[in-house]
Amino acid sequence: MRPRDSSARELIAFEGAVYCEAAHGAVNLVLRGGLTQLLFSGADAVALPAVLHDARVIEISDEAEEMPRRFRIESAELRLELRARNVQLHRDAAALFYGAVPPVRVPLRLRLGWGLLLTVLRVPGAAALLSKLRGSP
């Protein structure tokens, strides 16, 4: 029997508070920190506290690609190993996207003009009066 060659790969290092939720269904363990979520499917039933701090999730992979996969969660509060069928990493890309796209700049006079028009149109009969002034039937 040859020795197992194992290596570890860090999936994510959360900063600050990480909220742990046990879920029901295909995804049965969720770690949320900031704008990032780590979803485990088919995870072992492990007792995690509701909040961890500065947690790291490391995948422990073996040369033989065993199933279920092994993961280690390290934080200030605990260090534990769990097995899960799969893991998904979700990051909110909105902040990066809107940081790359320049905001639309609307001149103040145009904003004031639209605000004035919308205010006038709230008055009963103002729409009909504006239609007559424009020459529309």
mmCIF file of C-alpha atoms in Angstrom:
data_model
loop_
_atom_site.group_PDB
_atom_site.id
_atom_site.type_symbol
_atom_site.label_atom_id
_atom_site.label_comp_id
_atom_site.label_asym_id
_atom_site.label_seq_id
_atom_site.Cartn_x
_atom_site.Cartn_y
_atom_site.Cartn_z
ATOM 1 C CA MET A 1 0.000 0.000 0.000
ATOM 2 C CA ARG A 2 1.561 3.290 -1.051
ATOM 3 C CA PRO A 3 1.349 6.418 1.155
ATOM 4 C CA ARG A 4 -1.315 8.955 0.352
ATOM 5 C CA ASP A 5 -0.088 12.199 -1.177
ATOM 6 C CA SER A 6 -2.354 14.904 0.181
ATOM 7 C CA SER A 7 -2.259 18.614 -0.452
ATOM 8 C CA ALA A 8 -4.329 21.493 0.814
ATOM 9 C CA ARG A 9 -5.788 24.393 -1.159
ATOM 10 C CA GLU A 10 -7.345 27.429 0.484
ATOM 11 C CA LEU A 11 -10.794 28.129 -0.971
ATOM 12 C CA ILE A 12 -11.472 31.352 0.883
ATOM 13 C CA ALA A 13 -10.279 33.402 3.815
ATOM 14 C CA PHE A 14 -13.119 35.435 5.308
ATOM 15 C CA GLU A 15 -12.353 38.642 7.171
ATOM 16 C CA GLY A 16 -14.435 39.508 10.208
ATOM 17 C CA ALA A 17 -17.676 37.791 11.154
ATOM 18 C CA VAL A 18 -18.797 34.679 9.270
ATOM 19 C CA TYR A 19 -22.369 33.491 9.811
ATOM 20 C CA CYS A 20 -22.993 29.736 9.759
ATOM 21 C CA GLU A 21 -26.397 28.371 8.799
ATOM 22 C CA ALA A 22 -27.606 24.802 8.640
ATOM 23 C CA ALA A 23 -29.999 24.444 5.720
ATOM 24 C CA HIS A 24 -32.279 21.708 4.424
ATOM 25 C CA GLY A 25 -32.150 20.350 0.918
ATOM 26 C CA ALA A 26 -29.295 19.978 -1.530
ATOM 27 C CA VAL A 27 -27.304 22.750 0.140
ATOM 28 C CA ASN A 28 -27.164 21.926 3.813
ATOM 29 C CA LEU A 29 -24.444 24.233 5.172
ATOM 30 C CA VAL A 30 -23.950 27.913 4.341
ATOM 31 C CA LEU A 31 -21.112 30.201 5.453
ATOM 32 C CA ARG A 32 -21.760 33.924 4.819
ATOM 33 C CA GLY A 33 -19.204 36.651 5.272
ATOM 34 C CA GLY A 34 -19.462 40.106 3.736
ATOM 35 C CA LEU A 35 -20.499 39.753 0.086
ATOM 36 C CA THR A 36 -19.335 36.129 -0.136
ATOM 37 C CA GLN A 37 -21.167 32.847 0.456
ATOM 38 C CA LEU A 38 -19.756 29.333 0.617
ATOM 39 C CA LEU A 39 -22.418 26.661 0.060
ATOM 40 C CA PHE A 40 -21.782 23.031 0.992
ATOM 41 C CA SER A 41 -23.951 20.253 -0.410
ATOM 42 C CA GLY A 42 -24.085 16.862 1.232
ATOM 43 C CA ALA A 43 -22.006 18.073 4.186
ATOM 44 C CA ASP A 44 -21.562 16.011 7.336
ATOM 45 C CA ALA A 45 -23.755 17.054 10.210
ATOM 46 C CA VAL A 46 -21.356 19.186 12.244
ATOM 47 C CA ALA A 47 -22.119 21.520 15.091
ATOM 48 C CA LEU A 48 -20.906 24.972 14.137
ATOM 49 C CA PRO A 49 -21.431 28.101 16.214
ATOM 50 C CA ALA A 50 -23.708 30.759 14.737
ATOM 51 C CA VAL A 51 -20.760 33.114 14.173
ATOM 52 C CA LEU A 52 -17.083 32.512 13.436
ATOM 53 C CA HIS A 53 -14.396 35.174 13.126
ATOM 54 C CA ASP A 54 -11.673 35.370 10.466
ATOM 55 C CA ALA A 55 -12.480 31.891 9.154
ATOM 56 C CA ARG A 56 -10.507 30.060 6.479
ATOM 57 C CA VAL A 57 -11.867 27.146 4.461
ATOM 58 C CA ILE A 58 -9.272 24.750 3.080
ATOM 59 C CA GLU A 59 -9.947 21.852 0.736
ATOM 60 C CA ILE A 60 -7.877 18.808 1.561
ATOM 61 C CA SER A 61 -7.470 16.889 -1.652
ATOM 62 C CA ASP A 62 -5.986 13.462 -2.047
ATOM 63 C CA GLU A 63 -4.306 12.065 -5.095
ATOM 64 C CA ALA A 64 -7.086 9.471 -5.371
ATOM 65 C CA GLU A 65 -9.867 12.129 -5.685
ATOM 66 C CA GLU A 66 -11.999 10.562 -3.001
ATOM 67 C CA MET A 67 -15.683 11.330 -2.604
ATOM 68 C CA PRO A 68 -17.030 12.963 -0.526
ATOM 69 C CA ARG A 69 -14.407 15.709 -0.551
ATOM 70 C CA ARG A 70 -12.696 16.813 2.651
ATOM 71 C CA PHE A 71 -12.595 20.385 3.936
ATOM 72 C CA ARG A 72 -11.079 22.039 6.984
ATOM 73 C CA ILE A 73 -12.577 25.136 8.628
ATOM 74 C CA GLU A 74 -10.156 27.158 10.746
ATOM 75 C CA SER A 75 -11.093 30.187 12.807
ATOM 76 C CA ALA A 76 -10.324 31.833 16.112
ATOM 77 C CA GLU A 77 -13.071 29.734 17.746
ATOM 78 C CA LEU A 78 -12.457 26.287 16.299
ATOM 79 C CA ARG A 79 -10.707 24.044 13.839
ATOM 80 C CA LEU A 80 -12.657 21.164 12.363
ATOM 81 C CA GLU A 81 -12.705 18.876 9.385
ATOM 82 C CA LEU A 82 -15.825 17.967 7.464
ATOM 83 C CA ARG A 83 -16.781 16.009 4.377
ATOM 84 C CA ALA A 84 -19.096 17.291 1.677
ATOM 85 C CA ARG A 85 -20.158 16.136 -1.753
ATOM 86 C CA ASN A 86 -19.558 19.553 -3.303
ATOM 87 C CA VAL A 87 -18.954 23.219 -2.533
ATOM 88 C CA GLN A 88 -19.921 26.412 -4.353
ATOM 89 C CA LEU A 89 -18.313 29.809 -3.854
ATOM 90 C CA HIS A 90 -20.541 32.824 -4.605
ATOM 91 C CA ARG A 91 -19.218 36.391 -4.642
ATOM 92 C CA ASP A 92 -21.348 39.472 -5.248
ATOM 93 C CA ALA A 93 -19.905 41.116 -8.348
ATOM 94 C CA ALA A 94 -22.077 44.254 -8.180
ATOM 95 C CA ALA A 95 -19.503 46.352 -6.294
ATOM 96 C CA LEU A 96 -16.748 45.514 -8.796
ATOM 97 C CA PHE A 97 -19.063 46.021 -11.768
ATOM 98 C CA TYR A 98 -20.377 49.405 -10.681
ATOM 99 C CA GLY A 99 -16.859 50.447 -9.722
ATOM 100 C CA ALA A 100 -15.718 49.825 -13.311
ATOM 101 C CA VAL A 101 -18.687 51.511 -15.013
ATOM 102 C CA PRO A 102 -18.685 55.290 -14.622
ATOM 103 C CA PRO A 103 -21.883 56.748 -13.146
ATOM 104 C CA VAL A 104 -24.262 58.684 -15.377
ATOM 105 C CA ARG A 105 -23.981 62.414 -14.777
ATOM 106 C CA VAL A 106 -27.210 64.369 -15.306
ATOM 107 C CA PRO A 107 -26.906 68.174 -15.224
ATOM 108 C CA LEU A 108 -28.702 69.960 -12.402
ATOM 109 C CA ARG A 109 -30.864 72.082 -14.752
ATOM 110 C CA LEU A 110 -32.155 68.930 -16.492
ATOM 111 C CA ARG A 111 -33.030 67.275 -13.178
ATOM 112 C CA LEU A 112 -34.784 70.441 -11.979
ATOM 113 C CA GLY A 113 -36.693 70.717 -15.281
ATOM 114 C CA TRP A 114 -38.000 67.152 -15.057
ATOM 115 C CA GLY A 115 -38.891 67.640 -11.399
ATOM 116 C CA LEU A 116 -40.822 70.809 -12.240
ATOM 117 C CA LEU A 117 -42.651 69.124 -15.146
ATOM 118 C CA LEU A 118 -43.670 66.134 -13.018
ATOM 119 C CA THR A 119 -44.856 68.455 -10.246
ATOM 120 C CA VAL A 120 -46.962 70.505 -12.689
ATOM 121 C CA LEU A 121 -48.517 67.362 -14.183
ATOM 122 C CA ARG A 122 -49.907 66.453 -10.753
ATOM 123 C CA VAL A 123 -52.267 69.433 -10.927
ATOM 124 C CA PRO A 124 -55.658 68.431 -12.411
ATOM 125 C CA GLY A 125 -56.058 69.740 -15.971
ATOM 126 C CA ALA A 126 -52.356 70.619 -16.363
ATOM 127 C CA ALA A 127 -51.775 67.802 -18.884
ATOM 128 C CA ALA A 128 -54.610 69.095 -21.105
ATOM 129 C CA LEU A 129 -53.270 72.654 -20.888
ATOM 130 C CA LEU A 130 -49.761 71.526 -21.836
ATOM 131 C CA SER A 131 -51.185 69.575 -24.802
ATOM 132 C CA LYS A 132 -52.959 72.722 -26.077
ATOM 133 C CA LEU A 133 -49.779 74.779 -25.651
ATOM 134 C CA ARG A 134 -47.793 72.215 -27.682
ATOM 135 C CA GLY A 135 -50.465 72.222 -30.410
ATOM 136 C CA SER A 136 -51.337 68.547 -29.915
ATOM 137 C CA PRO A 137 -55.007 67.507 -30.286
#
